[in-house]
Coordinates of C-alpha atoms in Angstrom, one line a residue:
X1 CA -32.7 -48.6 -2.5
X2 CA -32.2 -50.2 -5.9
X3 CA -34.6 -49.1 -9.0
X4 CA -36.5 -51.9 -10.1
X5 CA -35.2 -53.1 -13.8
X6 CA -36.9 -51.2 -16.1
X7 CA -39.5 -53.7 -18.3
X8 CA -38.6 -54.9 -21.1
X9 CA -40.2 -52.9 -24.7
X10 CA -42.7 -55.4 -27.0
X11 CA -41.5 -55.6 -30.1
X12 CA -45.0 -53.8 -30.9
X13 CA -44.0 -50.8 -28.4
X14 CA -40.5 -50.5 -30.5
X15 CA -42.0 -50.7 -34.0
X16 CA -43.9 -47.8 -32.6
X17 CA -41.6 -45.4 -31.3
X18 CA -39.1 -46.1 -34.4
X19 CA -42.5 -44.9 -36.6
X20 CA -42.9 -41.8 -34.6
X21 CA -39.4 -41.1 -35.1
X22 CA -39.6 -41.4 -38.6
X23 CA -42.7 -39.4 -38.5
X24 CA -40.7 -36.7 -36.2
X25 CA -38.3 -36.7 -39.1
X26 CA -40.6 -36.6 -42.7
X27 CA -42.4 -33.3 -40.5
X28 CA -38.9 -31.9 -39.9
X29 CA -37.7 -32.4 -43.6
X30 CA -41.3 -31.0 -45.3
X31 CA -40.9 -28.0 -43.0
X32 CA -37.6 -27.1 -44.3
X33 CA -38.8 -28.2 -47.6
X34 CA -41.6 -25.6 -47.4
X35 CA -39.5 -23.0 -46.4
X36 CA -36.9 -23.6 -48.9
X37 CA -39.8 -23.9 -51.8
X38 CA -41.2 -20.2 -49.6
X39 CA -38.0 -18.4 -50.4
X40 CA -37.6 -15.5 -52.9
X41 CA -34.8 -15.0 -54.9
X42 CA -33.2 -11.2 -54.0
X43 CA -34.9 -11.8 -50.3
X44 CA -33.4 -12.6 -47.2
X45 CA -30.8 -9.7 -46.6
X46 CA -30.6 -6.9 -44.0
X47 CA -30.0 -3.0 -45.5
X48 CA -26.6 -2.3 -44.3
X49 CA -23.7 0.0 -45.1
X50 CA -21.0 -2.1 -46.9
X51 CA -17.5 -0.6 -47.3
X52 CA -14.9 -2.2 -49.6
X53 CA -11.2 -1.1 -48.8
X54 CA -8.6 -2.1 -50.6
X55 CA -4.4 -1.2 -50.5
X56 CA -3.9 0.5 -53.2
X57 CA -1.0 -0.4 -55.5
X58 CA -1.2 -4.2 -54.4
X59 CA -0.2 -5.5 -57.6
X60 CA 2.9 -3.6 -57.7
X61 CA 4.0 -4.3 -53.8
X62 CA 4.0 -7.8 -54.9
X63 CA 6.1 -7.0 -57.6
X64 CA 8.2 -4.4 -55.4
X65 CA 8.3 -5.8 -51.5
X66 CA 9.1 -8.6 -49.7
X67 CA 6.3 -11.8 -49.0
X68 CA 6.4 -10.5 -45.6
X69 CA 6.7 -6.5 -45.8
X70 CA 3.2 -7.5 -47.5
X71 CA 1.7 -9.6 -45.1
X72 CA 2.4 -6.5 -42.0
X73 CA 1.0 -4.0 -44.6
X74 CA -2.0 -6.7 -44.8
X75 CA -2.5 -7.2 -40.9
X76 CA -1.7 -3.2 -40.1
X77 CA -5.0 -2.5 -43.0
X78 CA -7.5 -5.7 -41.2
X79 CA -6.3 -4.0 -37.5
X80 CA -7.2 -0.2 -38.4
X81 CA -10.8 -1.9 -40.4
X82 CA -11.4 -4.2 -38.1
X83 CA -14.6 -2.7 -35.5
X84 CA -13.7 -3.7 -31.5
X85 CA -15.4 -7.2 -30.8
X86 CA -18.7 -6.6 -28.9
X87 CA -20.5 -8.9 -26.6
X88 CA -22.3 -11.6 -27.7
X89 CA -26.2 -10.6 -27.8
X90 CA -27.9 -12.6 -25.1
X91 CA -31.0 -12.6 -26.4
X92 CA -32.6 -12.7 -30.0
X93 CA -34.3 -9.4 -29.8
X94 CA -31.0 -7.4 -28.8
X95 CA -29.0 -8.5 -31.6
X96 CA -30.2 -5.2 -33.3
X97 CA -30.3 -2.3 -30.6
X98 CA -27.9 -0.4 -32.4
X99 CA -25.9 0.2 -35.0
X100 CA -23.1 -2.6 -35.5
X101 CA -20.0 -2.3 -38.1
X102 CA -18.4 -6.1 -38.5
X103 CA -15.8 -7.1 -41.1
X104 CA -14.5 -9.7 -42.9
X105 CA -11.1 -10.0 -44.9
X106 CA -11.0 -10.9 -48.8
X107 CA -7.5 -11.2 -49.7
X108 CA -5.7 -8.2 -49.6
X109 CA -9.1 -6.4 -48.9
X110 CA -11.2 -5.5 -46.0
X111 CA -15.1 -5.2 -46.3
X112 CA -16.9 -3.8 -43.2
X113 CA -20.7 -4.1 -42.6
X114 CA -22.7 -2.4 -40.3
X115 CA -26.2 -3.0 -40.1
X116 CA -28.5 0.2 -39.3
X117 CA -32.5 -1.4 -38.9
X118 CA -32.4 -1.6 -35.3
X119 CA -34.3 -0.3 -32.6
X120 CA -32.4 3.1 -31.3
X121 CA -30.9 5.2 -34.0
X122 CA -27.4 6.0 -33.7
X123 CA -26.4 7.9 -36.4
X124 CA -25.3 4.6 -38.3
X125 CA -23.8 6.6 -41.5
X126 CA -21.9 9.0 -39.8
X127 CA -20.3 6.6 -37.5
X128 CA -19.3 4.6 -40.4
X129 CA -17.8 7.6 -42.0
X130 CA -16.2 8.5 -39.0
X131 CA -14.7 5.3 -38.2
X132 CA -13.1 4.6 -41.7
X133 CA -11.7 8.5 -41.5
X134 CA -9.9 6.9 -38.4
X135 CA -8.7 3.9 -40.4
X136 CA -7.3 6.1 -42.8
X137 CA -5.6 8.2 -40.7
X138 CA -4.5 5.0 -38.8
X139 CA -3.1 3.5 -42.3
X140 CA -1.3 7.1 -43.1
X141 CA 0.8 6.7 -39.9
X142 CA 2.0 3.3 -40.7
X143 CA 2.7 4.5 -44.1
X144 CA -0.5 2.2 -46.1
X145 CA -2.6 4.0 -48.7
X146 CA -6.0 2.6 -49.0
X147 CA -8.9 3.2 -51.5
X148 CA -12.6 1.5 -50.9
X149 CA -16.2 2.4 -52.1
X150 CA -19.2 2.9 -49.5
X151 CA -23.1 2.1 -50.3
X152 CA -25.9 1.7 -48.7
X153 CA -28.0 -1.9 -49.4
X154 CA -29.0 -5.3 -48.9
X155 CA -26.3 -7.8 -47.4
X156 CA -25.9 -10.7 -45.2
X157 CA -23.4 -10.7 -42.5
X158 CA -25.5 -13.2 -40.0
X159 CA -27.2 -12.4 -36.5
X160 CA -23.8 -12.5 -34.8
X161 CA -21.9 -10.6 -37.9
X162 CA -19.7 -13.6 -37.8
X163 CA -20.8 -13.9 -42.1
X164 CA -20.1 -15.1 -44.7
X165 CA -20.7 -11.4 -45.8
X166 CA -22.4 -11.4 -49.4
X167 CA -25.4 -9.7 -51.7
X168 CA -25.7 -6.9 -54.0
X169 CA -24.4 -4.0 -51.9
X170 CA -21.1 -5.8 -51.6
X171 CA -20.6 -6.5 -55.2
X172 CA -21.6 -2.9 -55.7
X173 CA -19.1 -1.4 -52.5
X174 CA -15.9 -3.6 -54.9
X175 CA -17.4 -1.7 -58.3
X176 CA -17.0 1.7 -56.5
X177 CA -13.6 0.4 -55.7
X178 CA -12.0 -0.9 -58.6
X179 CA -13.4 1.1 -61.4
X180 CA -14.9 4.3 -59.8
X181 CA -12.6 5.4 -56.8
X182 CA -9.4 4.6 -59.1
X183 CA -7.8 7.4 -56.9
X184 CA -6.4 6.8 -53.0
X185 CA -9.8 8.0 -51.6
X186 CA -12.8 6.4 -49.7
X187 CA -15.7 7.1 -52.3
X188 CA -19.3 7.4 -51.2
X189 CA -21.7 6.2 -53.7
X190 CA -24.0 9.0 -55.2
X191 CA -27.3 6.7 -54.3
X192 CA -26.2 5.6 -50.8
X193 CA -25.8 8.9 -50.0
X194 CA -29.1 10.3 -51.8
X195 CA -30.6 7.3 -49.2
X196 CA -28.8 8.4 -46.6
X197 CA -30.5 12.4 -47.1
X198 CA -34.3 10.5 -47.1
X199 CA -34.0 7.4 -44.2
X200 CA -34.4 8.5 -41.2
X201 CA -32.6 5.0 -40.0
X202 CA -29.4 6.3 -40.6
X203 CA -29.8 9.7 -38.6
X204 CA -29.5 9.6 -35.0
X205 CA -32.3 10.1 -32.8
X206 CA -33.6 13.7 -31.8
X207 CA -31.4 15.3 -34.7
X208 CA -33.5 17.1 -38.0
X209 CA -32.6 15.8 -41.2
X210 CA -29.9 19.2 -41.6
X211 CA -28.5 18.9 -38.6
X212 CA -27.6 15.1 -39.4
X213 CA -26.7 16.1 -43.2
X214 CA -24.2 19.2 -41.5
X215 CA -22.6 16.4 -39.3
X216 CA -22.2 14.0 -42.8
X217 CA -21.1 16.9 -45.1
X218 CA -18.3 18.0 -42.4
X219 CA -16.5 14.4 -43.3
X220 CA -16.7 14.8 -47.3
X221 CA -15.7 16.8 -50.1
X222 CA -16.8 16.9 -53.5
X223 CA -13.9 16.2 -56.1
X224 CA -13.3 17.8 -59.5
X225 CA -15.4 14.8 -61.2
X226 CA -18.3 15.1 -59.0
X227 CA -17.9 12.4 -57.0
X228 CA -18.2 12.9 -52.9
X229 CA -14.9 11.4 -51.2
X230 CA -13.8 11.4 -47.4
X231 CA -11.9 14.2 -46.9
X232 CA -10.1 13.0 -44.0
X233 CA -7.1 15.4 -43.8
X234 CA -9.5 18.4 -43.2
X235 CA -11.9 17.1 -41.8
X236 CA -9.7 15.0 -39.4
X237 CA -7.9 18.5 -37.8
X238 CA -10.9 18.1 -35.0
X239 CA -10.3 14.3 -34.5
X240 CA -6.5 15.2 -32.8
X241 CA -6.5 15.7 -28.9
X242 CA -3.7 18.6 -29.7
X243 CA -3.3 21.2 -32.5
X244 CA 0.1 19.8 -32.9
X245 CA -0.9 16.6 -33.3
X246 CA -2.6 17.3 -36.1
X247 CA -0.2 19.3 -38.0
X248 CA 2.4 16.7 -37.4
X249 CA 0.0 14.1 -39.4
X250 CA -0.1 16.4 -42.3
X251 CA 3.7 16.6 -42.2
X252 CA 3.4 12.9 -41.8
X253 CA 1.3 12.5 -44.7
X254 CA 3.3 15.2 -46.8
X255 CA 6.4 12.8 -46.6
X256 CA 4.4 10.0 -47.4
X257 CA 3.5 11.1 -50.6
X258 CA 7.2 12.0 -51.5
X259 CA 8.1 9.0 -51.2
X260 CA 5.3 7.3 -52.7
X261 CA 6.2 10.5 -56.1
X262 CA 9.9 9.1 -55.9
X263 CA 9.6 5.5 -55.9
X264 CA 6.6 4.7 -58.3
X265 CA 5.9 5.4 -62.2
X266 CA 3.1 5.2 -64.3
X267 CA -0.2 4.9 -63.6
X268 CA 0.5 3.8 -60.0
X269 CA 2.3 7.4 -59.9
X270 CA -0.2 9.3 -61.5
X271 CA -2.5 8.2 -58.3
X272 CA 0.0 9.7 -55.9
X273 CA -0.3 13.0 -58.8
X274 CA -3.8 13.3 -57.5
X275 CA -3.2 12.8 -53.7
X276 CA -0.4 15.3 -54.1
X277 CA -2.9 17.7 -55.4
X278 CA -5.3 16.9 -52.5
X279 CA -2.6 17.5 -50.0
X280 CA -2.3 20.9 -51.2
X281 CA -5.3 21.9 -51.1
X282 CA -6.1 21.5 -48.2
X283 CA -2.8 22.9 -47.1
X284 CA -3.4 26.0 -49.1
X285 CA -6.7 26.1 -47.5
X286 CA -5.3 26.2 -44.1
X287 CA -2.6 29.0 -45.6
X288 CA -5.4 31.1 -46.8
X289 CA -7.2 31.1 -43.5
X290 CA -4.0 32.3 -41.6
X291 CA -3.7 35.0 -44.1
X292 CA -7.2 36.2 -44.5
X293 CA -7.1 36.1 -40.3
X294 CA -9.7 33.1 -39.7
X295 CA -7.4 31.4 -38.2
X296 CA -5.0 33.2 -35.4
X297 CA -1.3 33.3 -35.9
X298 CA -0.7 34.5 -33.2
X299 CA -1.6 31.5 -31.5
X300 CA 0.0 29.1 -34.3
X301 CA 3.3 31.0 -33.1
X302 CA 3.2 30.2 -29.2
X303 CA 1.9 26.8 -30.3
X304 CA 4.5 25.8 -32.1
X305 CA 7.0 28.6 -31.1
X306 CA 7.2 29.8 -34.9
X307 CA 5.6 31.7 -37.9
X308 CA 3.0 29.6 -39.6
X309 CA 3.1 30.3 -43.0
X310 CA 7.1 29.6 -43.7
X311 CA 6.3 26.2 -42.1
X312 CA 2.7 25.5 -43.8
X313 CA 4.5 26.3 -47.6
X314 CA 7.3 23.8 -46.7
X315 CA 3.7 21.4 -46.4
X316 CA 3.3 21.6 -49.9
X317 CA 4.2 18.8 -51.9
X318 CA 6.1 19.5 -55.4
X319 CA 5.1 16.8 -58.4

């Protein structure tokens, strides 16, 4: 059966509904208004862990390498930064269970975000320690030698992390970068990690304020200036599946900073001086342990089927 035509509107009945939608309209515009006119400058960001990473050396790869040796040295640093994609938060009030690293790329830089006032607490600065001691390792093996600064403050990165990432931690994660970190190493800021010691945010959930700390302090070392640094070819020996595994990465990395010695000069050298050093120290570490009987040569010998030491010294790195 056929709907009957709908009647006609008076010109009266459309002069109204045009009004109301005008009306609608002037409300929707002096809400906004009012909001805008509410806002505080400095407000509107989320306390996050912001992490600037950079390849170190850029200026001289362009000068040095191929537009495209670049661009894989570019897409190897965005896929070890880069966090896994997560699902899409259903609902408003899940967007901030736990603990979320995103990133976003800035030219031949990387800057991750991860957000840590949510409603379980994961152990948010660890993890981000953690994870960019993976990157690192990750870059190492594919022969890229990054530097960044980490800090603790206000950003935006959005509800879905999808940016744009901005705010005063950033600008202060690139400072720590360019003119603090000047070496290859992932610097943590003296105040983001004095934060990290007093908000209980960042530690996980059931663990004491020294028992998180411990976990924290594993992943850094202090450097001759005083500044804290990831110290991720010690404290990476744990992260392998297999001992061997994890003396082949130091042989890995011992290489790569031969190369890096014999192809570069200046000040871009003098940075490869200072990872040279670190190298060694770690390796002389490891040589003093075998020798003062902390750590069993005896099993470094069936292992690798050979005595430690002669193949620890050949480790070293000569400058």
């Amino acid at each position: 059966m056929a709907k009957p035509p709908r009647k006609p509107r008076t010109v009266a009945e459309v002069v109204k509904s045009v009004e109301r939608s005008a009306a609608r309209r002037k409300r929707a515009r002096e809400k906004l208004a009012a909001e805008i006119a509410a806002r505080v400058p400095g407000e509107g960001y989320e306390p996050c862990i912001v992490s600037f990473i950079d390849v170190l050396g850029f200026r001289d790869l362009l000068a040095t390498r191929h537009a495209h040796d670049i661009r894989d040295i570019m897409l190897r640093l965005r896929k070890f930064t880069t966090p896994d994609a997560i699902d899409k938060p259903r609902r408003m009030k899940d967007a901030r269970l736990f603990s979320q690293p995103f990133a976003d790329s800035v030219s031949d830089a990387v800057v991750r975000v991860r957000v840590f006032d949510t409603q379980y607490r994961d152990g948010a600065f660890f993890h981000e320690l953690l994870d960019l001691l993976h990157a690192q390792i990750q870059c190492v093996g594919s022969g890229v030698v990054i530097r960044a600064g980490v800090t603790i403050g206000d950003a935006h990165v959005g509800l879905d992390g999808k940016g744009p990432v901005f705010g005063p931690a950033m600008v202060r994660a690139y400072e720590i970068e360019t003119h603090e970190a000047i070496h290859p190493r992932i610097v943590v800021d003296r105040s983001a990690y004095d934060t990290f010691l007093t908000d209980t945010r960042l530690h996980k959930e059931g663990h004491s304020a020294k028992m998180e700390t411990g976990y924290v302090d594993k992943l850094l070392r202090v450097d001759a200036d005083g500044v804290r640094f990831i110290d991720y070819l010690a404290a990476s020996e744990s992260e392998f599946d297999h001992p061997g595994g994890y003396f082949e990465f130091l042989g890995q990395h011992a290489e790569l900073v031969r190369d890096k010695l014999a192809t570069t000069t200046g000040k871009v050298r003098a940075k490869f001086e200072w990872l040279a050093g670190y190298h060694n120290s770690v390796v002389a570490q490891i040589i003093d342990e075998v020798t003062s009987g902390a750590r069993s040569s005896e099993a470094f010998l069936e292992e690798f089927d050979c005595e430690p030491l002669p193949l620890l010294h050949a480790m070293a790195v000569e400058v």
